[in-house]
Short mmCIF file of C-alpha atoms in Angstrom, two decimals:
data_model
loop_
_atom_site.label_atom_id
_atom_site.label_comp_id
_atom_site.label_asym_id
_atom_site.label_seq_id
_atom_site.Cartn_x
_atom_site.Cartn_y
_atom_site.Cartn_z
CA UNK W 1 -20.52 -12.50 -10.30
CA UNK W 2 -21.56 -9.34 -11.39
CA UNK W 3 -17.72 -7.67 -13.64
CA UNK W 4 -17.86 -4.26 -15.23
CA UNK W 5 -14.99 -3.55 -18.04
CA UNK W 6 -13.81 -0.50 -18.82
CA UNK W 7 -11.92 -0.07 -22.46
CA UNK W 8 -13.68 -3.05 -23.32
CA UNK W 9 -13.72 -1.78 -27.01
CA UNK W 10 -9.85 -1.66 -26.71
CA UNK W 11 -7.43 -4.32 -27.60
CA UNK W 12 -6.89 -5.56 -23.75
CA UNK W 13 -10.40 -5.28 -22.53
CA UNK W 14 -12.66 -6.53 -25.62
CA UNK W 15 -10.27 -10.01 -25.33
CA UNK W 16 -11.72 -10.08 -21.62
CA UNK W 17 -14.66 -9.41 -22.74
CA UNK W 18 -14.95 -12.06 -25.02
CA UNK W 19 -14.15 -14.57 -22.05
CA UNK W 20 -16.05 -13.31 -19.43
CA UNK W 21 -19.33 -12.54 -18.85
CA UNK W 22 -19.43 -8.83 -17.96
CA UNK W 23 -20.73 -5.43 -18.83
CA UNK W 24 -18.16 -2.96 -20.34
CA UNK W 25 -17.98 0.32 -21.10
CA UNK W 26 -15.96 2.64 -23.14
CA UNK W 27 -15.56 6.46 -25.20
CA UNK W 28 -14.71 4.48 -28.06
CA UNK W 29 -11.65 7.43 -27.91
CA UNK W 30 -9.00 4.64 -28.28
CA UNK W 31 -11.11 0.98 -28.82
CA UNK W 32 -13.25 -0.25 -31.63
CA UNK W 33 -16.52 -1.24 -31.31
CA UNK W 34 -16.18 -4.13 -34.06
CA UNK W 35 -13.93 -5.56 -31.18
CA UNK W 36 -16.71 -6.35 -29.02
CA UNK W 37 -19.59 -9.49 -29.16
CA UNK W 38 -22.84 -8.02 -30.36
CA UNK W 39 -24.80 -9.37 -27.14
CA UNK W 40 -22.88 -7.87 -24.42
CA UNK W 41 -24.62 -4.77 -22.27
CA UNK W 42 -22.22 -2.03 -23.16
CA UNK W 43 -22.30 1.90 -22.49
CA UNK W 44 -20.91 4.53 -24.61
CA UNK W 45 -19.22 6.84 -22.21
CA UNK W 46 -16.56 7.39 -20.26
CA UNK W 47 -15.49 5.41 -17.25
CA UNK W 48 -15.49 8.95 -15.10
CA UNK W 49 -19.12 9.54 -15.69
CA UNK W 50 -20.40 6.34 -13.53
CA UNK W 51 -21.43 7.13 -10.62
CA UNK W 52 -21.52 5.16 -6.75
CA UNK W 53 -25.07 4.41 -7.02
CA UNK W 54 -24.56 3.09 -10.41
CA UNK W 55 -21.16 1.19 -9.68
CA UNK W 56 -22.84 -0.73 -6.04
CA UNK W 57 -24.53 -3.07 -9.07
CA UNK W 58 -20.99 -5.07 -9.36
CA UNK W 59 -18.87 -7.06 -7.52
CA UNK W 60 -15.56 -6.82 -9.67
CA UNK W 61 -14.24 -3.87 -11.85
CA UNK W 62 -11.98 -4.84 -14.37
CA UNK W 63 -9.87 -1.55 -15.16
CA UNK W 64 -8.38 -1.97 -18.97
CA UNK W 65 -9.34 1.91 -20.02
CA UNK W 66 -6.31 3.43 -20.53
CA UNK W 67 -4.38 6.21 -22.36
CA UNK W 68 -1.45 4.39 -23.93
CA UNK W 69 2.32 5.31 -24.17
CA UNK W 70 1.92 6.74 -27.50
CA UNK W 71 -0.36 9.08 -26.54
CA UNK W 72 1.40 10.34 -23.68
CA UNK W 73 4.20 11.29 -25.62
CA UNK W 74 2.57 13.77 -27.33
CA UNK W 75 -0.38 14.66 -24.62
CA UNK W 76 1.40 14.44 -21.37
CA UNK W 77 -1.62 16.31 -19.54
CA UNK W 78 -5.08 14.28 -20.72
CA UNK W 79 -2.17 11.08 -20.01
CA UNK W 80 -2.00 11.94 -16.23
CA UNK W 81 -5.68 13.19 -16.36
CA UNK W 82 -7.31 9.81 -17.82
CA UNK W 83 -4.79 7.47 -15.92
CA UNK W 84 -4.05 9.38 -12.71
CA UNK W 85 -6.59 11.54 -11.90
CA UNK W 86 -9.78 9.98 -13.50
CA UNK W 87 -8.95 7.09 -12.16
CA UNK W 88 -8.20 7.56 -8.96
CA UNK W 89 -11.82 8.77 -8.84
CA UNK W 90 -13.33 5.96 -10.21
CA UNK W 91 -11.46 3.88 -7.39
CA UNK W 92 -12.67 5.80 -4.70
CA UNK W 93 -16.23 5.26 -6.22
CA UNK W 94 -15.83 1.82 -6.16
CA UNK W 95 -16.59 -0.05 -2.92
CA UNK W 96 -15.82 -3.99 -4.33
CA UNK W 97 -12.38 -5.50 -5.83
CA UNK W 98 -10.43 -3.93 -8.49
CA UNK W 99 -8.38 -5.60 -10.98
CA UNK W 100 -6.09 -3.19 -12.53
CA UNK W 101 -3.98 -3.26 -15.70
CA UNK W 102 -0.77 -1.85 -15.44
CA UNK W 103 1.90 -1.51 -17.02
CA UNK W 104 6.00 -3.27 -16.90
CA UNK W 105 6.86 0.00 -18.41
CA UNK W 106 7.45 1.20 -14.65
CA UNK W 107 10.71 -0.80 -14.45
CA UNK W 108 12.03 1.44 -17.19
CA UNK W 109 15.74 0.23 -18.56
CA UNK W 110 15.65 -2.45 -16.00
CA UNK W 111 18.94 -4.00 -14.59
CA UNK W 112 17.25 -6.92 -12.92
CA UNK W 113 16.74 -9.00 -15.78
CA UNK W 114 14.41 -11.42 -14.96
CA UNK W 115 12.70 -8.15 -13.77
CA UNK W 116 10.60 -9.41 -10.40
CA UNK W 117 7.39 -7.51 -8.89
CA UNK W 118 10.27 -5.77 -6.59
CA UNK W 119 12.70 -4.62 -9.00
CA UNK W 120 13.83 -0.79 -8.85
CA UNK W 121 10.75 1.67 -9.90
CA UNK W 122 12.70 3.64 -12.99
CA UNK W 123 9.92 6.18 -13.95
CA UNK W 124 10.58 8.42 -16.84
CA UNK W 125 7.63 9.44 -18.65
CA UNK W 126 3.83 11.06 -18.38
CA UNK W 127 2.17 6.99 -19.40
CA UNK W 128 4.31 4.94 -16.45
CA UNK W 129 4.18 7.90 -13.80
CA UNK W 130 0.45 7.91 -14.51
CA UNK W 131 0.34 4.50 -14.31
CA UNK W 132 2.31 4.12 -10.77
CA UNK W 133 0.12 6.73 -9.08
CA UNK W 134 -2.84 4.35 -9.39
CA UNK W 135 -1.14 1.34 -8.17
CA UNK W 136 -0.04 3.35 -5.11
CA UNK W 137 -3.45 4.26 -4.43
CA UNK W 138 -4.68 0.84 -4.54
CA UNK W 139 -1.51 -0.39 -2.07
CA UNK W 140 -3.75 2.30 0.17
CA UNK W 141 -6.79 1.19 -0.89
CA UNK W 142 -6.56 -2.70 -0.57
CA UNK W 143 -8.80 -5.34 -2.36
CA UNK W 144 -7.17 -5.29 -5.33
CA UNK W 145 -4.57 -6.55 -7.69
CA UNK W 146 -2.47 -5.03 -9.82
CA UNK W 147 -1.53 -6.76 -13.51
CA UNK W 148 1.82 -5.04 -14.86
CA UNK W 149 2.01 -6.19 -18.49
CA UNK W 150 4.58 -6.40 -21.04
CA UNK W 151 4.15 -5.70 -24.43
CA UNK W 152 0.75 -7.36 -25.45
CA UNK W 153 -0.19 -8.82 -28.72
CA UNK W 154 -2.94 -11.11 -30.39
CA UNK W 155 -6.66 -10.72 -31.79
CA UNK W 156 -7.86 -7.24 -31.83
CA UNK W 157 -4.70 -5.57 -32.53
CA UNK W 158 -5.46 -3.06 -35.17
CA UNK W 159 -2.65 -2.00 -37.30
CA UNK W 160 -4.49 0.78 -38.92
CA UNK W 161 -4.54 2.10 -35.32
CA UNK W 162 -1.75 4.76 -34.43
CA UNK W 163 -1.48 2.72 -30.67
CA UNK W 164 -1.07 -0.48 -32.36
CA UNK W 165 2.11 -2.34 -31.06
CA UNK W 166 4.87 -4.03 -32.75
CA UNK W 167 3.71 -7.42 -33.31
CA UNK W 168 0.60 -6.24 -34.52
CA UNK W 169 2.33 -4.12 -37.23
CA UNK W 170 4.46 -6.90 -38.17
CA UNK W 171 1.70 -9.78 -38.83
CA UNK W 172 -0.21 -7.10 -40.78
CA UNK W 173 3.28 -5.71 -42.99
CA UNK W 174 3.84 -9.54 -43.39
CA UNK W 175 0.50 -9.99 -44.30
CA UNK W 176 0.36 -7.79 -47.20
CA UNK W 177 3.37 -8.65 -48.32
CA UNK W 178 5.22 -5.93 -47.13
CA UNK W 179 8.98 -5.82 -45.71
CA UNK W 180 9.03 -5.91 -42.34
CA UNK W 181 10.38 -3.25 -40.35
CA UNK W 182 12.74 -3.73 -37.63
CA UNK W 183 14.74 -0.98 -35.74
CA UNK W 184 18.25 -1.81 -35.12
CA UNK W 185 20.27 -5.32 -35.85
CA UNK W 186 17.88 -7.32 -34.73
CA UNK W 187 20.03 -8.62 -31.41
CA UNK W 188 18.37 -6.78 -29.18
CA UNK W 189 15.57 -8.26 -26.76
CA UNK W 190 12.19 -8.14 -25.85
CA UNK W 191 9.57 -9.76 -23.52
CA UNK W 192 5.71 -10.39 -25.38
CA UNK W 193 2.90 -11.96 -24.12
CA UNK W 194 -0.24 -13.26 -25.50
CA UNK W 195 -2.99 -11.62 -24.97
CA UNK W 196 -5.30 -15.36 -23.95
CA UNK W 197 -2.10 -15.32 -21.42
CA UNK W 198 -3.24 -11.97 -19.57
CA UNK W 199 -7.16 -12.53 -20.43
CA UNK W 200 -6.25 -15.82 -17.99
CA UNK W 201 -4.46 -14.25 -15.52
CA UNK W 202 -7.59 -11.58 -15.11
CA UNK W 203 -10.39 -14.19 -15.07
CA UNK W 204 -7.72 -16.08 -12.15
CA UNK W 205 -7.84 -12.84 -10.35
CA UNK W 206 -11.79 -11.81 -10.53
CA UNK W 207 -12.03 -15.09 -8.08
CA UNK W 208 -8.47 -15.01 -5.69
CA UNK W 209 -8.86 -13.94 -2.25
CA UNK W 210 -5.09 -12.81 -2.48
CA UNK W 211 -4.40 -9.92 -4.45
CA UNK W 212 -1.29 -7.51 -4.40
CA UNK W 213 1.39 -6.64 -7.57
CA UNK W 214 1.64 -9.47 -10.39
CA UNK W 215 4.17 -8.76 -13.37
CA UNK W 216 3.73 -11.48 -16.11
CA UNK W 217 7.09 -11.98 -17.07
CA UNK W 218 6.35 -16.04 -16.51
CA UNK W 219 4.01 -15.98 -19.02
CA UNK W 220 6.01 -13.74 -21.20
CA UNK W 221 8.61 -15.12 -24.81
CA UNK W 222 11.63 -13.41 -24.76
CA UNK W 223 14.04 -13.76 -28.18
CA UNK W 224 15.96 -11.91 -30.39
CA UNK W 225 13.70 -10.65 -33.37
CA UNK W 226 16.66 -11.68 -35.64
CA UNK W 227 15.42 -15.12 -34.99
CA UNK W 228 11.66 -14.40 -35.67
CA UNK W 229 11.83 -11.44 -38.51
CA UNK W 230 14.38 -11.63 -41.18
CA UNK W 231 17.06 -8.88 -40.56
CA UNK W 232 19.32 -7.09 -43.73
#
């Protein structure tokens, strides 16, 4: 099976590339080439440059490339261009199975806990709206799996990257001996998902016969912040 991973130098994409024998493509706008294995076939260019003829070579497309929620706060127009316009164009050109990494952010401040795939969609910003547009396109296209990821953490989260998640930053602060930064009183809860669980889910969907939309709540760990990080 021939697999192509977009965003292969990013956090999730690079972890997938370490486990799955695949080609990678990344323009390094958000990713870091040091995240990837050295012996992979890697294209340093934007996924939007891929032609339909090039894509015919692959059996599965794992689309991890994304403009993330932090970037979206200051660059909403560019976020829609990357996550919706360019992504839909890629999906139109690729004719076989697609595994798409979306986000649980589309549920917003959900009143349904735990939140299932059928919970109300509550879009509020350029990031979740643009990701949901791609989801809806795939529903019409078929032959896909969408994984709605939730607060993924693990290897290759780089704290020097302004788009690094909260767990990566807390670990970095701890290793430096700095005081851990917690906003609020520590009684809030959050779902966090270890990146290896995400990789296993993506690997499984590459060979699965069925598809659809999957939220990874069952792979997540929820706890009070104060039980993990000393507050006060």
